[in-house]
Structures are given as C-alpha cells and as structure tokens.
Amino acid sequence: MLENRNEIKDEFKWDLESIYKNEDELNKDFEKIKNLLEDIKKYKGILGESEDNLYQTLNLYEQISRLAENTYVYTHMKQHEDTRDTKQQSLSGKSDMLSTQIGTVTSFMIPEIISIDEEKMNEYLNNDKLKPYKKLIDQILRKKPYTLSPKEEEILAMSSDVANVAENAFDMLSFADIKFPEIEDEKGEKVRLTHGNFSKFLQSKNREVRKNAFVNMYDTYTKYKNTFAATLEGSVKREIFYAKARNYDSAIQASLFEDDINLSVYDNLIEVIAKNLDTMHKYLKLKKEFLRLDEIHMYDMYTPLVEKLDIKKPYEEAKEIILKALKPLGDEYLELIQRAFDEKWIDVYENEGKKGGAYSWGSYDSHPFILLNYKDDLNSLFTLAHELGHSAHSYYSRKNQPYLYSHYKIFVAEVASTLNEQLLMDYMLKNSKSDDERVYILNYYLEQFRTTVYRQTMFAEFEKIIHEKSENQETLTNEEFCNIYYDLNAKYYGKDVCVDDEIGMEWARVPHFYSNFYVYKYATGFSAAATLSHNILSGDSNAVDKYLEFLKSGGSEYPLNQLKKAGVDMEDEKAIQIALDTFKELVDELEKSK
C-alpha cells in the first residue's frame, strides 16, 4: 500500500515553495502576464517602425516568457505531486490556456521582424539596447523562407489546440480508457495488467508470466487497432500540414531545421546501425544461450541474464555511489551534485497519486528539480544518475547564459544524462563484487545500448518510412503500420530471434511517435555521450574542461557546433561507430563470461 503525500518525510520531497510560497504569489504572476500581454499587443503592426519599438516588443516578450515559465513549471510539478488533486489540475489547466494565449497574442512578432528591411535591421542592431537580442533575431531571420504573414501565423497559432486532438485521443484511449485483463503473477495470483507493471512482468523469471503479459498487452491493443491507426495517421498528417503550410520540403526537414541539423545526421544514424546489426544479433544469440532457451522470443528481451541476483541500492547508498562514479568530472561538478542532494532538489519516493516515471525540470529563476519514484534497485540508481545529468546541464546553462539563450536544444538534451550513466556503468563494472554481479551489470549496460541506440533507431526508421508514405499520398492503415513495424523488428533482431506476430502492434503503444522525429535524438545523444565519456576516462587532459564548457553553453549555439567544441562531430559516421565499437567490446566480454 502506497503512502499518502503527507506521510512522506519532508527530507525526501522537493521544495516547490522556493518558486512560489503560496497561491497568492502565483496568481500575482498570472495577472502580471495578462497585463504584459495587453502591453505587447500595442506593438502589433508597428514593431518594425523604430528600433525602440523593436526593443520594447522583445523586452516585453522576454518578461512574459520568463514569468510564464515559472507559472507553468510550478503548476505542473505541483499537480504531479498528486494527480488526483482537482485544485492543482485546475491551476495547471490555467497555465496551459495561458500558454496558448501567449502564442496567439505574440504570433505577430516573427513575421514583422522578418519583414524589416535588412539595412534598417542592421542599423537597429547597432543600438546597445538591442545587442542582447542579436542572436535571437539571427535565429528568427533563419526562418524567413518558412514564415507566413502575421494573419496566417495567428491562424496557425490558434490551430494548435485542434492540431493536438490526435495526440490527446491517443493519450485518453491508451492511458485512461483501455482496460487490460488479469493475468497470473509469479505466485499464481490474479493481477490486472497495467502500463505500470507490464515492464516488470517482462523481466519476470517465470517465462509463462512474461509470455502472458506480452500476449495480453498486444491482444488488447489489437482490439483498438483501427482507432490507434487513425490517431497516429492524424499526428503524421498534422506534421505534414504544418511543414507544407510553411513551405518546407518535408516534415522531417521542418523538424530538423529547428536544431540546424542536416538530414545526413539522421540518415547516417540509420545507415551505421544497419552496418552493425551483426553485433546486435550476436548479443541476442548470447542472451538465448545464457537463458538456456531453445528459442528466444520478443517477450524474453528484458529478462536478466543472472536469475538469482537481486541488486538492492537504497537511496542513501545510491547517493554515495553516484558521487564516486562521477569523480572523473572533477570537484566543481561533484559539488553541484552534492547540492542537489542537500538542498531538496529531488522528490524521491512514490506516493498515492504521484506522477509515474522520472524527469528533471525547473525554470530559469529556480534551481533544477527532479521527480523520482525510487525503488531501491539498480534501475532507480541509474535513473537518479540520469536525471542528475539533466539537472547539471540545466543548472550550468542557466547560470552562464542570459534567459533567452539558456534553453539547450533537445538534440543535446540526452548527452549529459547519458554520460552520467556511462560513468556510473564504468565505475560499477570496475567495482563489481562477483562474476554474477559483473554479468548482471554488463547485461544492464548492453540493454541500454539495445534499447537506446538500436531500438530508438528502429523507431526513427519507422517514423521516416510512415511520413514518406503519407507525403506520397499513401493511406496509412493499421495493416500498413503493423507490416512496416514487424519487418523492422525482424531486420533489427535477426534470425536467432522468434519475432512474434504480436510485436507488429507495438507501434500503437509508443507515445513518442506523437512527437515527430524526436526519438532519433536518444540514439545520437547516447552515441555522443559514449565518445565524450571515452575521452574523459582515457585521461584526455582537456576533455573535462571542454565538456563543462559544453554544459555551460546552453542554447547560445546550435547543437552540432556545441558538440564539435566538446570533442565529437555528429556529422561524421565515426561518432556513431565509436559507440557501437564499445557495444561490440562489451558483447565480446559477455561472451567470455559464459
């Protein structure tokens, strides 16, 4: 039985009062934002008439955005403490509506900035007041070929709520309406299958439990196959619509343009992984041998190789391990991690109604916050290290960049978190206490490669195929989705795996397919982190300094340039290959452990 929120000790809760002490303070900021929105409206149509008008508009937008970030982050984190709390639901809903309103009211800015004559804009930027906004204006001017008239931009901004209907319908169907059947657990007791316990069942030592969970999960999804196909196709069409409306060549170009990423980076990832599938196939063959199976099925993928070992990592011990593992990053970094532990950045344990999973969040004016549901196991230890990486990246970005350039791009968002995990893995392999523990940790690390590099690349290839088909006016039916997805699984997992028919429906379970062309960033981020951690652990004297500078650069540059300065060129296939070479070495090491 889970504890209620008020039963959790304060030392294990985050300190959201450091943002707003009470609802009155929150409401004052809501009112400030509304007043500022009225002020910024006055510049619609006249933004480019003088340098002062341009400055006033940008300054007001910065104030609005910074305040709105505080209200949005606070209300949603407060709701996540107990999602059943209707008052907090209402406040987070208020923030959502305000965000849409901000987008609508300020939609005139980019078209008007773009319409300013180049010579006049250069004169404006000589004004000292406008110099802090030069990078922002440069970023806006990049979008000139893809920006519409002020009225058209306003219409697109107003359409955002409608455009999210497919994703909202998916969320409601998948997480609220669907009811899964009961299955028998390891003790023979009837337990209802849920999203929350599905992954645990797939790790069960009892193969029949794994199989029943797998079959019942996808049989249930199959009953709604046409609805899920309609929601996913709707999401794909949404991205294609916005890409076409803005004159991009394709949905993928529109998505990559925001981060200034070349399509070659996306294609290289898929191609290099394809050249290294033999290592994945070797790993899965070894897995079959370790598990002593005649056939290895999709429901065996998450089964630990060491049956009897159950590594417990209580939270206090986890903190000590992480501080030791991250020692190669130097004293400055370690002091920051210690602050996260000491200053209540972390909401540690699960309680009734608390949002599941884990994340790192916060605003420019707050310290980072981490939501956990800590379970005293190895996975929780790695999750904590992962989220601390995100928090360190956010902290350094905010402390070293002005507000407008403090938000790093999603493309690099997984680098710091994954690098922390890789340093932790290196530490734990070097300090394993038995052969079984070493195999267990090796397997855990190899699974990170399988699920983060190979599997996310498979997802990326699936996304590319379905968008191209839709752009070529091909209808995406449930059957089409299933066939594409099944064939990709057969390709990625190889002939030694029995690719069960049910896996063809897995696409219907993946929320990330509604954040188009996002998942490839997990694979590229992991690969970049593998190269950077290799540089750090190999004793490169400048590697740590370059890495910390990368963390501090925030959103002041585009991601590929940031990573090049840190020591990894993601436009070069070698960046992916270095990570896969590490994977190959670990597979060979596992083979020797048989």
Coordinates of C-alpha atoms in Angstrom, one line a residue:
M1 CA 0.0 0.0 0.0
L2 CA 1.4 3.4 -1.1
E3 CA 1.8 6.2 1.5
N4 CA -0.2 9.4 1.0
R5 CA 1.8 12.5 0.2
N6 CA 1.6 13.9 3.7
E7 CA 3.1 10.7 5.1
I8 CA 6.4 11.1 3.1
K9 CA 9.2 12.7 5.2
D10 CA 10.0 16.3 4.1
E11 CA 13.6 15.4 3.5
F12 CA 12.6 13.3 0.6
K13 CA 10.4 16.0 -1.0
W14 CA 11.4 18.8 -3.3
D15 CA 10.9 22.4 -2.2
L16 CA 8.5 24.0 -4.7
E17 CA 7.9 26.8 -2.2
S18 CA 11.3 28.1 -3.5
I19 CA 9.3 29.1 -6.6
Y20 CA 6.0 30.3 -5.1
K21 CA 5.4 30.3 -1.3
N22 CA 1.6 30.3 -1.9
E23 CA -1.2 30.6 -4.4
D24 CA -1.4 34.3 -3.9
E25 CA 2.1 34.8 -5.3
L26 CA 1.3 32.5 -8.2
N27 CA -1.9 34.5 -9.0
K28 CA 0.1 37.8 -8.9
D29 CA 2.3 36.4 -11.7
F30 CA -0.7 35.2 -13.7
E31 CA -2.0 38.8 -13.5
K32 CA 1.4 40.3 -14.4
I33 CA 1.5 38.1 -17.5
K34 CA -2.0 39.2 -18.6
N35 CA -1.1 42.9 -18.2
L36 CA 2.2 42.4 -20.1
L37 CA 0.2 40.7 -22.9
E38 CA -2.0 43.8 -23.1
D39 CA 1.2 45.9 -23.4
I40 CA 2.7 43.8 -26.1
K41 CA -0.5 44.0 -28.2
K42 CA 0.2 47.7 -28.7
Y43 CA 3.2 47.0 -30.9
K44 CA 1.3 44.8 -33.3
G45 CA 1.6 46.3 -36.8
I46 CA 4.3 48.9 -35.7
L47 CA 7.1 46.6 -34.3
G48 CA 9.5 47.5 -37.2
E49 CA 8.8 51.2 -37.3
S50 CA 11.6 52.1 -34.9
E51 CA 14.4 50.5 -33.0
D52 CA 12.7 51.4 -29.8
N53 CA 9.5 49.6 -30.9
L54 CA 11.6 46.5 -31.7
Y55 CA 13.4 46.7 -28.3
Q56 CA 10.2 47.2 -26.3
T57 CA 8.5 44.3 -28.0
L58 CA 11.4 41.9 -27.5
N59 CA 11.8 43.1 -23.9
L60 CA 8.1 42.5 -23.1
Y61 CA 8.2 39.1 -24.8
E62 CA 11.2 38.1 -22.6
Q63 CA 9.4 39.2 -19.4
I64 CA 6.2 37.3 -20.5
S65 CA 8.1 34.1 -21.4
R66 CA 10.2 34.1 -18.2
L67 CA 7.2 34.6 -15.9
A68 CA 5.1 32.1 -17.8
E69 CA 7.9 29.5 -17.5
N70 CA 7.7 29.9 -13.7
T71 CA 3.9 29.5 -13.6
Y72 CA 3.9 26.6 -16.0
V73 CA 6.6 24.7 -14.3
Y74 CA 5.3 25.3 -10.8
T75 CA 1.7 24.4 -11.5
H76 CA 2.5 21.2 -13.4
M77 CA 5.1 20.0 -10.9
K78 CA 2.6 20.7 -8.1
Q79 CA 0.0 18.7 -9.9
H80 CA 2.4 15.8 -10.4
E81 CA 2.8 15.5 -6.6
D82 CA -0.8 14.1 -6.6
T83 CA -2.5 14.0 -9.9
R84 CA -5.9 13.3 -8.2
D85 CA -5.9 16.9 -6.7
T86 CA -8.6 18.8 -8.7
K87 CA -7.4 22.2 -7.5
Q88 CA -3.9 21.6 -8.9
Q89 CA -5.5 20.2 -12.1
S90 CA -7.3 23.5 -12.4
L91 CA -4.2 25.6 -11.9
S92 CA -2.1 23.6 -14.4
G93 CA -5.0 23.9 -16.9
K94 CA -5.0 27.6 -16.3
S95 CA -1.2 27.6 -17.2
D96 CA -1.9 25.6 -20.4
M97 CA -4.6 28.0 -21.6
L98 CA -2.3 31.0 -20.8
S99 CA 0.5 29.4 -22.9
T100 CA -1.9 29.1 -25.9
Q101 CA -2.9 32.7 -25.3
I102 CA 0.7 33.8 -25.3
G103 CA 1.4 32.0 -28.5
T104 CA -1.6 33.6 -30.2
V105 CA -1.0 37.2 -28.9
T106 CA 2.7 37.2 -29.8
S107 CA 2.3 35.4 -33.2
F108 CA 2.7 38.7 -35.0
M109 CA 6.3 39.1 -33.8
I110 CA 8.3 36.8 -36.1
P111 CA 6.5 37.9 -39.4
E112 CA 7.0 41.6 -38.5
I113 CA 10.7 41.1 -37.6
I114 CA 11.3 39.2 -40.8
S115 CA 9.6 42.0 -42.8
I116 CA 12.1 44.6 -41.6
D117 CA 14.4 45.8 -44.3
E118 CA 17.9 44.3 -43.9
E119 CA 19.7 47.7 -44.0
K120 CA 17.3 49.1 -41.4
M121 CA 17.7 46.0 -39.2
N122 CA 21.5 46.4 -39.2
E123 CA 21.1 50.0 -38.1
Y124 CA 18.8 48.9 -35.3
L125 CA 21.2 46.3 -34.1
N126 CA 23.9 48.9 -33.6
N127 CA 21.8 50.2 -30.7
D128 CA 23.4 48.9 -27.5
K129 CA 19.9 48.1 -26.1
L130 CA 19.3 45.6 -28.9
K131 CA 22.6 43.9 -28.9
P132 CA 21.5 41.2 -26.3
Y133 CA 18.8 40.2 -28.8
K134 CA 21.1 39.9 -31.8
K135 CA 21.3 36.1 -31.6
L136 CA 17.6 35.8 -31.2
I137 CA 17.0 38.0 -34.2
D138 CA 19.5 35.9 -36.3
Q139 CA 17.7 32.8 -35.3
I140 CA 14.3 34.3 -36.4
L141 CA 15.7 35.5 -39.7
R142 CA 16.8 31.9 -40.5
K143 CA 13.1 31.1 -40.6
K144 CA 12.3 33.8 -43.2
P145 CA 11.7 31.3 -46.0
Y146 CA 9.3 29.4 -43.8
T147 CA 7.4 32.2 -42.1
L148 CA 4.0 33.4 -43.2
S149 CA 2.1 36.6 -43.0
P150 CA 1.1 37.9 -39.5
K151 CA -2.6 36.8 -40.1
E152 CA -1.5 33.4 -41.3
E153 CA 0.8 32.9 -38.3
E154 CA -2.0 33.9 -36.0
I155 CA -4.3 31.3 -37.6
L156 CA -1.6 28.6 -37.2
A157 CA -1.1 29.5 -33.6
M158 CA -4.8 29.4 -33.0
S159 CA -4.9 25.9 -34.6
S160 CA -2.6 24.3 -32.0
D161 CA -5.4 23.1 -29.8
V162 CA -7.1 21.4 -32.7
A163 CA -3.9 20.0 -34.1
N164 CA -3.3 18.2 -30.8
V165 CA -6.6 16.3 -30.9
A166 CA -5.0 13.1 -32.3
E167 CA -2.3 13.0 -29.6
N168 CA -4.9 13.8 -26.9
A169 CA -7.2 11.0 -28.2
F170 CA -4.2 8.6 -28.1
D171 CA -3.4 9.5 -24.5
M172 CA -7.1 9.1 -23.4
L173 CA -7.5 5.8 -25.2
S174 CA -4.1 4.3 -24.2
F175 CA -3.9 5.6 -20.6
A176 CA -7.4 6.2 -19.5
D177 CA -10.0 4.1 -21.4
I178 CA -8.2 0.8 -22.2
K179 CA -8.6 -1.8 -19.5
F180 CA -6.2 -4.8 -19.7
P181 CA -7.2 -8.3 -18.5
E182 CA -6.0 -10.0 -15.4
I183 CA -3.0 -12.5 -15.6
E184 CA -1.4 -14.7 -13.1
D185 CA 1.8 -13.4 -11.4
E186 CA 4.8 -15.5 -10.2
K187 CA 2.8 -16.5 -7.1
G188 CA -0.2 -17.7 -9.2
E189 CA -2.3 -14.8 -8.0
K190 CA -4.5 -12.8 -10.3
V191 CA -3.2 -9.4 -11.1
R192 CA -4.6 -6.8 -13.5
L193 CA -2.1 -6.0 -16.3
T194 CA -1.3 -2.2 -16.5
H195 CA 1.2 0.0 -18.2
G196 CA 3.0 0.3 -14.9
N197 CA 3.5 -3.4 -14.2
F198 CA 4.0 -4.5 -17.8
S199 CA 7.7 -3.9 -17.8
K200 CA 8.1 -5.8 -14.5
F201 CA 6.3 -8.8 -15.9
L202 CA 8.6 -8.8 -18.9
Q203 CA 11.5 -9.1 -16.5
S204 CA 9.9 -11.9 -14.6
K205 CA 12.0 -15.1 -14.1
N206 CA 8.8 -17.1 -14.9
R207 CA 8.7 -17.4 -18.7
E208 CA 4.9 -18.1 -18.7
V209 CA 4.3 -14.9 -16.9
R210 CA 6.4 -13.0 -19.4
K211 CA 4.5 -14.5 -22.3
N212 CA 1.1 -14.0 -20.9
A213 CA 1.8 -10.3 -20.2
F214 CA 3.2 -9.8 -23.7
V215 CA 0.3 -11.6 -25.5
N216 CA -2.4 -10.0 -23.4
M217 CA -1.0 -6.5 -23.8
Y218 CA -0.9 -6.6 -27.6
D219 CA -4.1 -8.6 -27.9
T220 CA -5.8 -5.7 -26.1
Y221 CA -4.2 -3.1 -28.3
T222 CA -5.3 -5.2 -31.4
K223 CA -8.9 -4.7 -30.4
Y224 CA -8.5 -1.0 -30.9
K225 CA -6.1 -1.2 -33.9
N226 CA -8.2 0.9 -36.3
T227 CA -8.6 3.7 -33.8
F228 CA -4.8 3.8 -33.0
A229 CA -4.1 3.8 -36.7
A230 CA -6.4 6.8 -37.1
T231 CA -4.7 8.7 -34.3
L232 CA -1.2 8.0 -35.5
E233 CA -2.0 8.9 -39.1
G234 CA -3.7 12.0 -37.8
S235 CA -0.5 13.0 -36.0
V236 CA 1.6 12.3 -39.1
K237 CA -0.8 14.4 -41.2
R238 CA -0.6 17.3 -38.7
E239 CA 3.2 17.5 -39.1
I240 CA 3.0 17.3 -42.9
F241 CA 0.3 20.0 -42.9
Y242 CA 2.5 22.4 -40.8
A243 CA 5.5 21.6 -43.0
K244 CA 3.6 22.3 -46.2
A245 CA 2.0 25.4 -44.8
R246 CA 5.4 26.8 -44.0
N247 CA 6.9 25.7 -47.4
Y248 CA 9.3 23.1 -46.1
D249 CA 10.2 20.2 -48.4
S250 CA 9.1 17.6 -45.9
A251 CA 8.0 17.1 -42.3
I252 CA 11.5 15.8 -41.4
Q253 CA 13.1 18.9 -42.8
A254 CA 10.8 21.1 -40.8
S255 CA 11.7 19.1 -37.6
L256 CA 15.5 19.1 -38.1
F257 CA 15.6 22.7 -39.2
E258 CA 14.8 23.9 -35.7
D259 CA 18.1 22.5 -34.4
D260 CA 20.0 23.2 -37.6
I261 CA 20.6 19.5 -38.1
N262 CA 21.4 18.1 -41.5
L263 CA 19.3 15.3 -42.8
S264 CA 22.6 13.4 -43.3
V265 CA 22.9 13.1 -39.4
Y266 CA 19.5 11.3 -39.3
D267 CA 20.3 9.1 -42.4
N268 CA 23.9 8.3 -41.1
L269 CA 22.5 7.0 -37.9
I270 CA 20.2 4.6 -39.6
E271 CA 22.9 3.5 -42.1
V272 CA 25.6 3.0 -39.5
I273 CA 23.3 1.0 -37.3
A274 CA 22.4 -1.2 -40.3
K275 CA 26.1 -1.9 -40.8
N276 CA 26.4 -3.0 -37.2
L277 CA 23.3 -5.2 -36.8
D278 CA 25.6 -8.3 -36.7
T279 CA 26.8 -7.2 -33.2
M280 CA 23.2 -6.9 -32.0
H281 CA 22.4 -10.3 -33.5
K282 CA 25.4 -11.8 -31.7
Y283 CA 24.3 -10.3 -28.4
L284 CA 20.8 -11.8 -28.7
K285 CA 22.2 -15.2 -29.6
L286 CA 24.4 -15.0 -26.5
K287 CA 21.3 -14.0 -24.5
K288 CA 19.5 -17.1 -25.7
E289 CA 22.4 -19.2 -24.6
F290 CA 22.7 -17.5 -21.1
L291 CA 18.9 -18.1 -20.6
R292 CA 19.2 -21.7 -21.8
L293 CA 16.4 -21.2 -24.3
D294 CA 15.8 -23.3 -27.4
E295 CA 14.1 -20.2 -28.9
I296 CA 14.3 -16.6 -27.8
H297 CA 11.1 -14.6 -28.2
M298 CA 10.3 -10.9 -28.1
Y299 CA 8.9 -11.4 -24.5
D300 CA 12.4 -12.7 -23.5
M301 CA 14.2 -9.5 -24.4
Y302 CA 14.1 -7.9 -21.0
T303 CA 14.9 -10.9 -18.9
P304 CA 18.1 -10.5 -16.8
L305 CA 20.8 -13.0 -17.6
V306 CA 21.6 -13.7 -14.0
E307 CA 18.5 -15.2 -12.4
K308 CA 19.3 -15.3 -8.7
L309 CA 21.0 -11.9 -8.3
D310 CA 18.8 -9.1 -7.0
I311 CA 20.9 -6.0 -6.5
K312 CA 19.5 -3.6 -3.9
K313 CA 20.5 0.0 -3.9
P314 CA 18.9 2.1 -1.2
Y315 CA 18.7 5.8 -1.8
E316 CA 21.4 6.8 0.7
E317 CA 23.8 4.2 -0.8
A318 CA 22.9 5.4 -4.3
K319 CA 24.0 8.9 -3.5
E320 CA 27.4 7.7 -2.3
I321 CA 27.9 5.5 -5.4
I322 CA 27.0 8.3 -7.8
L323 CA 29.4 10.8 -6.1
K324 CA 32.2 8.2 -6.5
A325 CA 31.3 7.3 -10.1
L326 CA 31.2 11.0 -11.3
K327 CA 34.6 11.7 -9.7
P328 CA 36.3 11.9 -13.2
L329 CA 34.2 15.1 -13.9
G330 CA 36.1 17.0 -11.2
D331 CA 35.3 18.8 -7.9
E332 CA 33.2 21.6 -9.4
Y333 CA 30.7 19.0 -10.8
L334 CA 30.7 16.9 -7.7
E335 CA 29.9 20.0 -5.5
L336 CA 26.9 20.7 -7.7
I337 CA 25.6 17.1 -7.4
Q338 CA 26.1 17.3 -3.6
R339 CA 23.9 20.5 -3.6
A340 CA 21.2 18.6 -5.4
F341 CA 21.1 16.0 -2.6
D342 CA 21.4 18.6 0.2
E343 CA 19.1 21.4 -1.0
K344 CA 15.9 19.3 -1.7
W345 CA 16.1 19.4 -5.5
I346 CA 14.7 15.8 -5.5
D347 CA 11.3 14.3 -4.9
V348 CA 12.4 10.8 -4.1
Y349 CA 9.7 8.3 -3.3
E350 CA 6.4 7.3 -4.8
N351 CA 3.1 8.3 -3.1
E352 CA -0.6 7.8 -3.9
G353 CA -1.5 9.8 -7.0
K354 CA 2.1 10.9 -7.8
K355 CA 3.0 11.0 -11.5
G356 CA 4.9 8.0 -12.6
G357 CA 8.4 7.8 -14.1
A358 CA 11.1 10.4 -13.7
Y359 CA 12.2 13.7 -15.0
S360 CA 14.3 16.8 -14.4
W361 CA 12.6 20.2 -14.8
G362 CA 12.7 23.7 -13.5
S363 CA 12.7 27.3 -14.7
Y364 CA 15.4 29.9 -15.3
D365 CA 14.6 31.5 -11.9
S366 CA 14.6 28.2 -10.0
H367 CA 17.2 25.6 -9.3
P368 CA 16.5 22.3 -11.2
F369 CA 14.0 19.8 -9.7
I370 CA 14.0 16.0 -10.1
L371 CA 10.9 13.8 -9.8
L372 CA 11.7 10.2 -9.0
N373 CA 9.7 7.1 -7.9
Y374 CA 12.8 5.5 -6.3
K375 CA 12.5 1.7 -5.7
D376 CA 15.9 0.8 -4.1
D377 CA 17.0 -1.1 -7.2
L378 CA 19.7 -0.9 -9.9
N379 CA 17.3 0.8 -12.4
S380 CA 16.5 3.5 -9.8
L381 CA 20.2 4.1 -9.2
F382 CA 20.7 4.7 -12.9
T383 CA 17.6 6.8 -13.3
L384 CA 18.9 9.1 -10.5
A385 CA 22.3 9.4 -12.2
H386 CA 20.5 10.1 -15.5
E387 CA 18.2 12.9 -14.1
L388 CA 21.2 14.5 -12.2
G389 CA 22.9 14.8 -15.6
H390 CA 19.9 16.7 -17.0
S391 CA 19.8 18.9 -13.9
A392 CA 23.5 19.7 -14.0
H393 CA 23.1 20.6 -17.7
S394 CA 20.2 22.9 -16.9
Y395 CA 22.0 24.5 -13.9
Y396 CA 25.1 25.3 -15.8
S397 CA 23.1 26.6 -18.8
R398 CA 21.0 29.0 -16.6
K399 CA 24.0 30.2 -14.6
N400 CA 26.1 31.0 -17.6
Q401 CA 23.6 32.2 -20.2
P402 CA 21.0 35.0 -20.3
Y403 CA 17.4 33.8 -20.2
L404 CA 16.9 33.9 -24.0
Y405 CA 19.9 31.6 -24.6
S406 CA 19.6 29.3 -21.6
H407 CA 17.4 26.6 -23.1
Y408 CA 19.6 24.0 -24.8
K409 CA 18.2 22.2 -27.8
I410 CA 16.5 18.8 -27.5
F411 CA 19.2 17.3 -29.8
V412 CA 21.8 17.6 -27.0
A413 CA 19.4 17.1 -24.1
E414 CA 20.3 13.4 -23.6
V415 CA 24.0 13.9 -23.7
A416 CA 24.7 14.9 -20.1
S417 CA 22.2 12.4 -18.7
T418 CA 23.6 9.5 -20.7
L419 CA 27.2 10.5 -19.9
N420 CA 26.5 10.2 -16.2
E421 CA 25.0 6.8 -16.7
Q422 CA 28.1 5.7 -18.7
L423 CA 30.5 6.9 -16.0
L424 CA 28.3 5.1 -13.4
M425 CA 28.4 1.9 -15.5
D426 CA 32.2 2.1 -15.8
Y427 CA 32.6 2.5 -12.0
M428 CA 30.2 -0.4 -11.3
L429 CA 31.9 -2.7 -13.7
K430 CA 35.3 -1.9 -12.1
N431 CA 33.9 -2.4 -8.6
S432 CA 31.7 -5.5 -9.1
K433 CA 32.0 -7.9 -6.2
S434 CA 31.4 -11.2 -8.1
D435 CA 31.2 -12.8 -11.6
D436 CA 27.5 -12.9 -11.4
E437 CA 27.3 -9.2 -10.4
R438 CA 29.6 -8.3 -13.3
V439 CA 27.5 -10.3 -15.8
Y440 CA 24.3 -8.6 -14.4
I441 CA 25.8 -5.1 -14.8
L442 CA 27.3 -6.0 -18.2
N443 CA 23.8 -7.1 -19.3
Y444 CA 22.3 -3.9 -17.9
Y445 CA 24.7 -1.8 -19.9
L446 CA 24.2 -3.8 -23.1
E447 CA 20.4 -3.4 -22.6
Q448 CA 21.0 0.4 -22.6
F449 CA 22.6 0.1 -26.0
R450 CA 19.9 -2.2 -27.3
T451 CA 17.0 -0.1 -26.1
T452 CA 18.6 3.4 -26.5
V453 CA 20.7 3.1 -29.7
Y454 CA 19.3 0.2 -31.7
R455 CA 15.7 0.3 -30.7
Q456 CA 15.3 4.1 -30.9
T457 CA 17.0 4.0 -34.3
M458 CA 14.4 1.4 -35.4
F459 CA 11.7 3.8 -34.1
A460 CA 13.4 6.6 -36.2
E461 CA 13.4 4.5 -39.3
F462 CA 9.7 3.6 -38.7
E463 CA 8.9 7.3 -38.4
K464 CA 10.8 8.2 -41.6
I465 CA 9.0 5.4 -43.6
I466 CA 5.5 6.3 -42.5
H467 CA 6.0 10.1 -43.1
E468 CA 7.4 9.5 -46.5
K469 CA 4.4 7.2 -47.4
S470 CA 1.9 9.8 -46.2
E471 CA 3.8 12.5 -48.1
N472 CA 3.5 10.3 -51.2
Q473 CA -0.3 10.2 -50.7
E474 CA -0.3 6.6 -49.5
T475 CA -3.0 5.8 -46.9
L476 CA -1.6 4.5 -43.6
T477 CA -3.9 1.7 -42.4
N478 CA -3.5 -0.4 -39.3
E479 CA -2.3 -3.3 -41.6
E480 CA 0.3 -1.0 -43.1
F481 CA 1.6 0.2 -39.8
C482 CA 1.8 -3.4 -38.5
N483 CA 3.7 -4.7 -41.6
I484 CA 6.3 -2.0 -41.6
Y485 CA 6.9 -2.3 -37.8
Y486 CA 7.0 -6.1 -37.9
D487 CA 9.5 -6.1 -40.8
L488 CA 11.8 -3.6 -39.0
N489 CA 11.8 -5.8 -35.9
A490 CA 12.8 -8.8 -38.0
K491 CA 15.6 -6.8 -39.5
Y492 CA 16.9 -5.4 -36.2
Y493 CA 16.6 -8.5 -34.1
G494 CA 17.8 -11.1 -36.6
K495 CA 17.2 -14.7 -37.5
D496 CA 18.1 -16.1 -34.0
V497 CA 15.0 -14.3 -32.5
C498 CA 11.4 -15.5 -33.0
V499 CA 9.8 -12.3 -33.9
D500 CA 6.3 -12.9 -32.6
D501 CA 3.3 -11.6 -34.6
E502 CA 2.1 -9.6 -31.6
I503 CA 5.1 -7.2 -31.8
G504 CA 3.6 -5.8 -35.0
M505 CA 1.2 -3.9 -32.8
E506 CA 3.9 -2.3 -30.6
W507 CA 3.8 1.0 -32.6
A508 CA 0.4 1.6 -31.1
R509 CA 1.9 1.8 -27.6
V510 CA 4.7 4.4 -28.3
P511 CA 3.8 7.9 -27.2
H512 CA 7.0 9.4 -28.8
F513 CA 5.5 8.8 -32.2
Y514 CA 3.3 11.8 -31.5
S515 CA 6.4 13.9 -31.0
N516 CA 7.6 13.5 -34.6
F517 CA 11.3 12.9 -35.3
Y518 CA 12.2 13.1 -31.6
V519 CA 13.4 9.5 -30.9
Y520 CA 16.5 9.6 -33.0
K521 CA 17.9 12.1 -30.6
Y522 CA 18.1 9.4 -27.9
A523 CA 20.4 7.4 -30.1
T524 CA 22.5 10.3 -31.2
G525 CA 22.7 11.6 -27.7
F526 CA 23.8 8.2 -26.3
S527 CA 26.4 8.0 -29.1
A528 CA 27.8 11.5 -28.4
A529 CA 28.0 10.7 -24.7
A530 CA 29.8 7.4 -25.4
T531 CA 32.5 9.4 -27.3
L532 CA 32.8 12.1 -24.7
S533 CA 32.9 9.6 -21.8
H534 CA 35.6 7.7 -23.6
N535 CA 37.6 10.9 -23.9
I536 CA 37.2 11.7 -20.2
L537 CA 38.0 8.2 -19.0
S538 CA 41.0 7.8 -21.3
G539 CA 42.7 10.7 -19.5
D540 CA 42.4 13.4 -22.1
S541 CA 43.6 16.4 -20.0
N542 CA 41.2 18.8 -21.8
A543 CA 38.2 16.5 -22.0
V544 CA 36.5 17.6 -18.7
D545 CA 37.0 21.3 -19.3
K546 CA 35.6 21.1 -22.8
Y547 CA 32.7 19.0 -21.5
L548 CA 31.9 21.6 -18.8
E549 CA 32.0 24.4 -21.4
F550 CA 29.5 22.4 -23.5
L551 CA 27.2 22.2 -20.5
K552 CA 27.6 26.0 -19.8
S553 CA 26.9 27.0 -23.4
G554 CA 23.2 26.3 -23.1
G555 CA 21.3 27.4 -26.2
S556 CA 23.8 30.0 -27.3
E557 CA 24.9 27.9 -30.3
Y558 CA 23.4 25.3 -32.5
P559 CA 23.9 21.7 -31.2
L560 CA 26.3 20.4 -33.9
N561 CA 28.8 23.2 -33.2
Q562 CA 28.5 22.7 -29.4
L563 CA 29.3 19.1 -29.7
K564 CA 32.2 19.7 -32.0
K565 CA 33.8 22.0 -29.5
A566 CA 33.2 19.4 -26.8
G567 CA 35.0 16.8 -28.9
V568 CA 32.5 14.9 -31.0
D569 CA 31.4 15.5 -34.6
M570 CA 27.9 14.1 -35.1
E571 CA 28.1 14.7 -38.9
D572 CA 30.9 12.1 -39.0
E573 CA 29.8 8.5 -39.0
K574 CA 32.7 7.8 -36.6
A575 CA 30.7 9.4 -33.8
I576 CA 28.1 6.6 -34.0
Q577 CA 30.7 4.0 -34.8
I578 CA 32.7 4.7 -31.6
A579 CA 29.6 4.0 -29.5
L580 CA 29.0 0.7 -31.5
D581 CA 32.6 -0.3 -31.1
T582 CA 32.1 0.0 -27.3
F583 CA 29.0 -2.1 -27.6
K584 CA 31.0 -4.8 -29.6
E585 CA 33.7 -4.9 -26.9
L586 CA 31.1 -5.4 -24.2
V587 CA 29.4 -8.2 -26.2
D588 CA 32.8 -9.9 -26.6
E589 CA 33.4 -9.5 -22.8
L590 CA 30.0 -11.1 -22.1
E591 CA 30.9 -14.0 -24.4
K592 CA 34.0 -14.6 -22.3
S593 CA 31.8 -14.8 -19.2
K594 CA 29.8 -17.8 -20.3

